[in-house]
Amino acid sequence: MSIKVYGFWRSIASFRIRVALKLKALPFEEISIDILQGKQFEPGYDAVNPEHVVPTFIHDGHSLYQSLAIMEYLDDIKPTPRLLPDDVKERAYARSLALMTIADAHPLTVPRVRKHLAGSFGADAHAIEAWVTHWTVEGLAAYERFLERRKPAPFALGKEVGLADICIAGQVVGAQYVKVELDAYPLVKSISDRCFALPEFKSSRPFEQPDYKAAGGKH
Amino acid sequence: MSIKVYGFWRSIASFRIRVALKLKALPFEEISIDILQGKQFEPGYDAVNPEHVVPTFIHDGHSLYQSLAIMEYLDDIKPTPRLLPDDVKERAYARSLALMTIADAHPLTVPRVRKHLAGSFGADAHAIEAWVTHWTVEGLAAYERFLERRKPAPFALGKEVGLADICIAGQVVGAQYVKVELDAYPLVKSISDRCFALPEFKSSRPFEQPDYKAAGGKH
């Protein structure tokens, strides 16, 4: 089985895929597409992914797109350990939590949006950081409110780490980019701390990636 | 079985759920939460959905959130007709297409984002419409490029209408809000035309909803 991932060190969606693959113990090769430099819009990458985003996941020559679809696929092709619970209501809750960052908080903070803010509204670096911080905090706060109603035990769905935790950890990665502390979100923090104690999460962090290090650690 | 949906006529995520429920022939009650007036942030609705978004789906008292999670759940509790194909790679492709609007195009155009553009950058109505139009067109163009590589036959995944088509149709609903014509996106248009020829889609359109009509048809 050959797995290739077109990703980028700073991409939170790429982070999710890295963690999922490592939890599944599936070896993969990651090819770096510098989305800060706009490499995702070049013709070579258009052939790989016509949406011009990362990650793209290629399994034995078959391409898949979108981090949630890829994580679900991994659960389908290698069910153990499971990322989504078996129970139908629990699966739905895991997906609900996952989508709060995937469909609501994270899309507002990606490079093409930051760039368009600058182009459309003349937003400077400070204003763009304030924008990213706002939506990052909104996402953390929404998670905290959900976790208050159903406490981590110790992960979001219970004893096993899974899809929801990967997505919450990704939201925390985004918080670190804009230096948002987690003190106001203790339940998010408790999940994040448990996640990042695991080698699969730790080694998937942006600043641990070879393309970050190759770029001289600039971000 | 009792199904309640907290939604709103203008919400594209609510549109998706309406269509999915109708394709499954599941009766439901829709409760209107006026997200243009900020009703989703009121304490009463916080009790329903701590993320303060629509839709919220309640099945026999059990709450679920996020349109994709809800549509997957509907496939789990009532597998026929299927919204997602059985084949693992095909399921992944359906989810990939779904997430291009759910995770990329649509989140950039919702009321809380439009409002924050006004608050943060002093964006006026014209600038906000230009922003929404930009991301709407980006989403349509990405779909068109994918559909060029795998032609609709006649729906996105083949003979049966499903999850990907619902999401593509939702993107077209968004295009209608900002008066983007589909001439440049003929494959998107072919799927949309087939979808809106079906009564389940037709009756789910925003301007057909009772809360739109009750508001005197203003938008």
XYZ file of C-alpha atoms in Angstrom:
438
model
C 0.000 0.000 0.000
C 1.386 3.384 -1.009
C 0.113 6.579 0.624
C 1.200 10.045 -0.463
C -0.051 13.250 1.120
C 0.397 16.650 -0.446
C 0.434 18.886 2.604
C 2.169 21.761 4.290
C 3.670 22.171 7.733
C 1.416 25.100 8.645
C -1.823 23.578 7.331
C -4.124 22.467 10.129
C -5.970 20.151 7.733
C -2.617 18.507 6.929
C -1.963 18.181 10.673
C -5.240 16.257 11.072
C -4.268 13.808 8.337
C -0.785 13.283 9.754
C -2.222 12.423 13.170
C -4.879 10.117 11.723
C -2.334 8.218 9.628
C 0.006 7.853 12.591
C -2.783 6.653 14.909
C -3.589 4.042 12.252
C 0.131 3.196 11.976
C -0.044 3.703 8.209
C 3.246 4.802 6.666
C 3.046 7.737 4.253
C 5.146 10.175 2.306
C 4.325 13.888 2.666
C 5.065 16.216 -0.240
C 5.245 19.871 0.741
C 3.156 22.455 -1.127
C 3.981 25.920 0.188
C 0.525 27.473 0.508
C 1.994 30.672 1.968
C 3.847 31.183 -1.320
C 0.784 30.246 -3.406
C 2.226 26.996 -4.780
C -1.250 25.443 -4.562
C -2.382 27.645 -7.459
C 0.354 26.517 -9.869
C -0.598 24.320 -12.861
C 1.376 21.341 -11.560
C -0.713 21.252 -8.401
C -3.945 21.951 -10.292
C -3.389 18.545 -11.878
C -3.200 17.045 -8.376
C -6.078 18.965 -6.784
C -8.343 21.219 -8.862
C -9.597 22.909 -5.694
C -6.054 24.223 -5.090
C -5.983 23.353 -1.404
C -4.062 20.942 0.803
C -4.180 18.167 1.772
C -4.528 15.823 -1.167
C -4.371 12.159 -0.238
C -3.272 9.548 -2.772
C -3.776 5.877 -1.988
C -2.291 3.529 -4.586
C -2.840 6.187 -7.246
C -6.401 7.058 -6.184
C -6.851 10.689 -5.099
C -9.024 11.936 -2.265
C -9.622 15.452 -1.010
C -10.723 17.210 2.183
C -9.383 16.189 5.575
C -12.664 14.873 6.982
C -13.346 12.717 3.925
C -9.788 11.389 4.169
C -10.085 10.546 7.880
C -13.396 8.753 7.268
C -11.733 6.829 4.436
C -8.897 5.770 6.731
C -11.486 4.390 9.148
C -13.061 2.482 6.269
C -9.837 0.927 4.958
C -8.240 0.279 8.360
C -10.914 0.103 11.054
C -8.543 -0.441 14.003
C -7.981 1.720 15.970
C -11.251 3.451 15.164
C -11.338 7.236 14.694
C -15.152 7.252 14.749
C -17.190 5.268 17.276
C -19.402 2.411 16.105
C -22.597 3.671 17.720
C -24.656 5.746 15.283
C -25.444 8.608 17.689
C -21.855 8.701 18.926
C -20.523 8.783 15.364
C -22.800 11.714 14.663
C -21.560 13.535 17.766
C -17.935 12.945 16.759
C -18.664 14.383 13.316
C -20.590 17.306 14.842
C -17.575 18.253 16.959
C -15.161 17.732 14.064
C -17.141 20.034 11.796
C -17.183 22.915 14.287
C -13.605 23.618 13.350
C -13.596 22.071 9.847
C -16.717 23.883 8.618
C -16.889 26.946 10.857
C -13.775 28.167 12.651
C -10.812 27.020 10.567
C -11.974 28.055 7.053
C -11.961 31.704 8.130
C -8.265 31.732 8.958
C -6.552 30.074 5.978
C -3.952 31.873 3.800
C -6.246 32.594 0.828
C -8.705 34.326 3.173
C -6.001 36.351 4.900
C -4.701 37.392 1.502
C -8.146 38.373 0.279
C -8.704 40.515 3.380
C -5.557 42.421 2.502
C -6.558 42.765 -1.145
C -10.212 43.708 -0.569
C -10.062 45.836 2.559
C -6.415 46.859 2.693
C -6.131 44.923 5.946
C -2.605 45.144 7.367
C -0.811 42.373 9.279
C -2.239 43.602 12.581
C -5.837 43.660 11.327
C -5.454 40.236 9.752
C -4.081 38.793 12.989
C -7.035 40.317 14.864
C -9.403 38.646 12.362
C -7.730 35.250 12.764
C -7.677 35.632 16.539
C -11.385 36.468 16.609
C -12.433 33.321 14.736
C -9.918 31.159 16.564
C -11.364 32.278 19.901
C -14.920 31.758 18.621
C -14.021 28.171 17.773
C -12.356 27.503 21.125
C -15.287 29.026 23.000
C -17.817 26.933 21.082
C -15.851 23.785 21.895
C -15.608 24.739 25.554
C -19.384 25.227 25.775
C -20.005 21.811 24.229
C -17.449 20.147 26.468
C -19.072 21.725 29.533
C -22.294 19.903 28.659
C -20.554 16.625 28.059
C -17.280 16.488 29.923
C -14.171 14.884 28.405
C -13.725 11.368 29.810
C -10.850 11.921 29.227
C -11.176 12.406 25.462
C -14.184 14.076 23.821
C -16.082 10.860 23.183
C -14.676 8.796 26.042
C -11.714 6.570 26.690
C -10.287 6.411 23.185
C -8.729 9.253 21.242
C -10.504 9.854 17.958
C -11.751 12.151 15.226
C -13.190 14.830 17.517
C -9.968 15.065 19.527
C -7.858 15.391 16.374
C -10.024 18.298 15.268
C -9.993 19.979 18.693
C -6.197 19.597 18.796
C -6.043 21.222 15.361
C -8.018 24.190 16.662
C -5.440 24.456 19.472
C -2.625 24.443 16.887
C -4.367 27.404 15.257
C -4.581 29.132 18.654
C -0.827 28.765 19.070
C -0.235 30.589 15.760
C -1.950 33.676 17.139
C -0.731 33.173 20.731
C -4.164 32.627 22.246
C -3.745 31.049 25.686
C -6.071 28.230 26.722
C -6.701 29.369 30.315
C -10.268 30.382 29.479
C -10.907 26.987 27.847
C -9.876 24.429 30.470
C -11.771 21.498 28.960
C -10.334 22.146 25.510
C -6.941 22.373 27.218
C -7.423 19.063 29.014
C -8.136 17.283 25.716
C -5.304 19.078 23.961
C -2.818 18.227 26.739
C -3.761 14.559 26.557
C -3.513 14.573 22.770
C -0.124 16.245 22.623
C 1.224 13.807 25.200
C 0.796 11.137 22.512
C 3.687 10.699 20.048
C 1.287 10.635 17.078
C 0.147 14.183 17.869
C 3.480 15.489 19.095
C 5.370 14.503 15.967
C 2.591 15.905 13.753
C 2.883 19.460 15.081
C 3.705 22.078 12.447
C 7.075 23.101 13.852
C 8.204 19.466 13.866
C 7.776 19.091 10.113
C 10.723 18.816 7.728
C 9.375 21.530 5.413
C 9.193 23.948 8.354
C 12.736 23.132 9.356
C 13.976 23.295 5.751
C 12.524 26.807 5.468
C 14.754 27.826 8.351
C 11.977 27.893 10.918
C 10.313 31.039 9.582
C 6.565 31.449 9.883
C -40.236 9.111 15.371
C -40.160 12.854 15.986
C -37.769 15.102 14.065
C -37.393 18.810 14.747
C -35.005 21.080 12.881
C -34.038 24.527 14.073
C -33.255 26.264 10.811
C -33.761 29.411 8.794
C -35.056 30.007 5.288
C -31.863 31.697 4.122
C -29.441 29.175 5.654
C -27.823 26.950 3.042
C -26.985 24.359 5.708
C -30.697 24.260 6.605
C -31.500 23.834 2.902
C -29.261 20.746 2.780
C -31.051 19.172 5.727
C -34.498 19.911 4.313
C -33.587 18.210 1.025
C -32.017 15.213 2.769
C -35.063 14.710 4.991
C -37.422 14.968 2.034
C -35.384 12.537 -0.078
C -35.624 10.111 2.847
C -39.363 10.830 3.135
C -38.913 11.627 6.826
C -41.475 14.090 8.171
C -40.083 16.932 10.268
C -41.003 20.189 11.907
C -38.813 23.231 11.181
C -38.500 25.937 13.807
C -37.266 29.258 12.452
C -34.283 30.984 14.083
C -33.708 34.338 12.400
C -29.928 34.368 11.987
C -30.053 37.712 10.170
C -31.496 39.248 13.337
C -28.989 37.412 15.583
C -31.566 35.156 17.254
C -28.975 32.343 17.269
C -27.008 34.211 19.945
C -29.915 34.509 22.411
C -29.863 32.437 25.620
C -32.866 30.370 24.571
C -31.039 29.132 21.518
C -27.759 28.689 23.399
C -29.583 25.963 25.315
C -30.415 24.307 21.983
C -27.052 24.757 20.274
C -24.028 26.132 22.153
C -22.271 26.867 18.852
C -25.025 29.387 18.037
C -25.510 28.238 14.460
C -28.273 26.575 12.482
C -29.278 23.887 11.808
C -29.823 21.909 14.980
C -31.426 18.526 14.442
C -33.415 16.843 17.193
C -34.410 13.211 16.820
C -36.640 11.919 19.598
C -35.040 14.407 21.986
C -31.442 13.684 20.918
C -29.624 16.705 19.478
C -27.190 16.697 16.568
C -25.285 19.543 14.978
C -23.657 20.383 11.643
C -25.357 19.625 8.343
C -22.884 16.989 7.147
C -23.049 15.070 10.429
C -26.844 15.223 10.245
C -26.984 13.959 6.657
C -24.635 11.080 7.516
C -26.864 10.272 10.490
C -29.936 10.182 8.265
C -28.150 7.649 6.060
C -27.403 5.584 9.159
C -30.947 5.574 10.555
C -32.737 5.247 7.210
C -30.392 3.760 4.621
C -32.833 3.888 1.686
C -32.561 5.870 -0.523
C -28.852 6.267 0.167
C -27.275 9.722 0.254
C -23.769 8.230 0.283
C -22.739 5.353 -1.990
C -21.793 1.974 -0.490
C -18.397 1.717 -2.140
C -15.636 3.060 0.113
C -13.840 5.118 -2.560
C -17.133 6.478 -3.886
C -18.243 7.458 -0.374
C -14.983 9.313 0.061
C -15.468 11.125 -3.240
C -19.010 12.134 -2.257
C -17.704 13.519 1.041
C -14.817 15.271 -0.742
C -17.257 17.093 -3.014
C -19.614 17.873 -0.134
C -16.847 19.436 1.927
C -15.719 21.789 -0.850
C -18.722 23.939 -0.076
C -19.254 22.896 3.564
C -15.647 23.447 4.663
C -14.328 25.940 2.123
C -16.752 28.098 0.142
C -19.872 28.436 2.279
C -18.331 29.287 5.698
C -16.921 32.514 4.240
C -20.330 33.901 3.333
C -22.498 33.387 6.430
C -24.126 36.271 8.352
C -21.667 36.331 11.278
C -18.778 36.702 8.819
C -20.502 39.439 6.827
C -21.233 41.254 10.067
C -17.647 40.940 11.270
C -16.353 42.347 7.962
C -18.490 45.410 8.569
C -17.359 45.710 12.190
C -13.650 45.084 11.593
C -12.995 46.754 8.268
C -15.945 49.112 7.936
C -17.050 47.102 4.898
C -20.226 48.554 3.379
C -23.008 46.524 1.741
C -21.301 46.738 -1.649
C -17.933 45.508 -0.340
C -19.596 42.685 1.584
C -21.496 41.584 -1.517
C -18.221 41.615 -3.472
C -16.644 39.421 -0.762
C -19.525 36.948 -0.831
C -19.518 36.911 -4.634
C -15.766 36.207 -4.712
C -16.004 33.107 -2.505
C -19.208 31.935 -4.148
C -17.509 32.042 -7.553
C -14.417 30.301 -6.148
C -16.643 27.466 -4.945
C -18.516 27.164 -8.241
C -15.259 27.210 -10.208
C -13.714 24.490 -8.036
C -16.781 22.302 -8.556
C -16.709 22.890 -12.294
C -13.046 21.831 -12.479
C -13.784 18.625 -10.567
C -16.849 17.873 -12.689
C -14.797 18.358 -15.871
C -12.535 15.522 -14.729
C -15.422 13.270 -13.844
C -18.525 14.243 -15.752
C -21.969 14.163 -14.124
C -23.802 10.986 -15.170
C -26.236 12.682 -14.703
C -25.634 13.389 -10.997
C -22.179 13.900 -9.477
C -21.697 10.271 -8.453
C -23.861 8.660 -11.115
C -27.480 7.718 -11.606
C -28.780 8.502 -8.119
C -29.039 11.911 -6.520
C -27.101 12.118 -3.263
C -24.986 14.005 -0.776
C -22.652 15.638 -3.309
C -25.563 16.913 -5.401
C -27.304 18.369 -2.347
C -24.141 20.289 -1.500
C -23.587 21.473 -5.076
C -27.233 22.610 -5.220
C -26.656 24.508 -1.968
C -23.715 26.313 -3.542
C -26.037 27.278 -6.413
C -28.571 28.642 -3.901
C -25.775 30.832 -2.562
C -24.960 31.967 -6.105
C -28.570 33.075 -6.569
C -28.315 35.315 -3.470
C -25.552 37.306 -5.143
C -26.950 36.949 -8.675
C -24.042 34.947 -10.071
C -25.142 33.309 -13.337
C -24.120 29.717 -14.019
C -23.184 30.137 -17.704
C -19.484 29.736 -16.904
C -20.207 26.559 -14.896
C -22.207 24.353 -17.282
C -21.584 21.094 -15.414
C -22.579 22.616 -12.091
C -25.633 23.975 -13.876
C -26.533 20.561 -15.303
C -26.505 19.012 -11.827
C -28.376 21.943 -10.321
C -31.042 21.863 -13.051
C -31.617 18.151 -12.454
C -31.765 18.661 -8.707
C -34.223 21.542 -8.807
C -36.469 19.573 -11.155
C -37.071 17.253 -8.174
C -39.841 18.248 -5.758
C -37.597 17.558 -2.731
C -35.177 20.270 -3.874
C -37.744 22.633 -5.308
C -39.802 22.813 -2.130
C -36.646 23.233 -0.009
C -35.538 26.447 -1.709
C -35.213 29.436 0.611
C -37.939 31.553 -0.962
C -40.414 28.667 -0.609
C -40.074 28.542 3.169
C -42.849 29.705 5.488
C -40.500 31.909 7.543
C -39.450 33.736 4.366
C -43.039 34.277 3.378
C -44.030 35.292 6.906
C -41.296 37.955 6.858
C -43.019 39.471 3.838
C -40.504 38.144 1.330
C -37.733 40.514 2.364
C -34.125 39.409 2.056
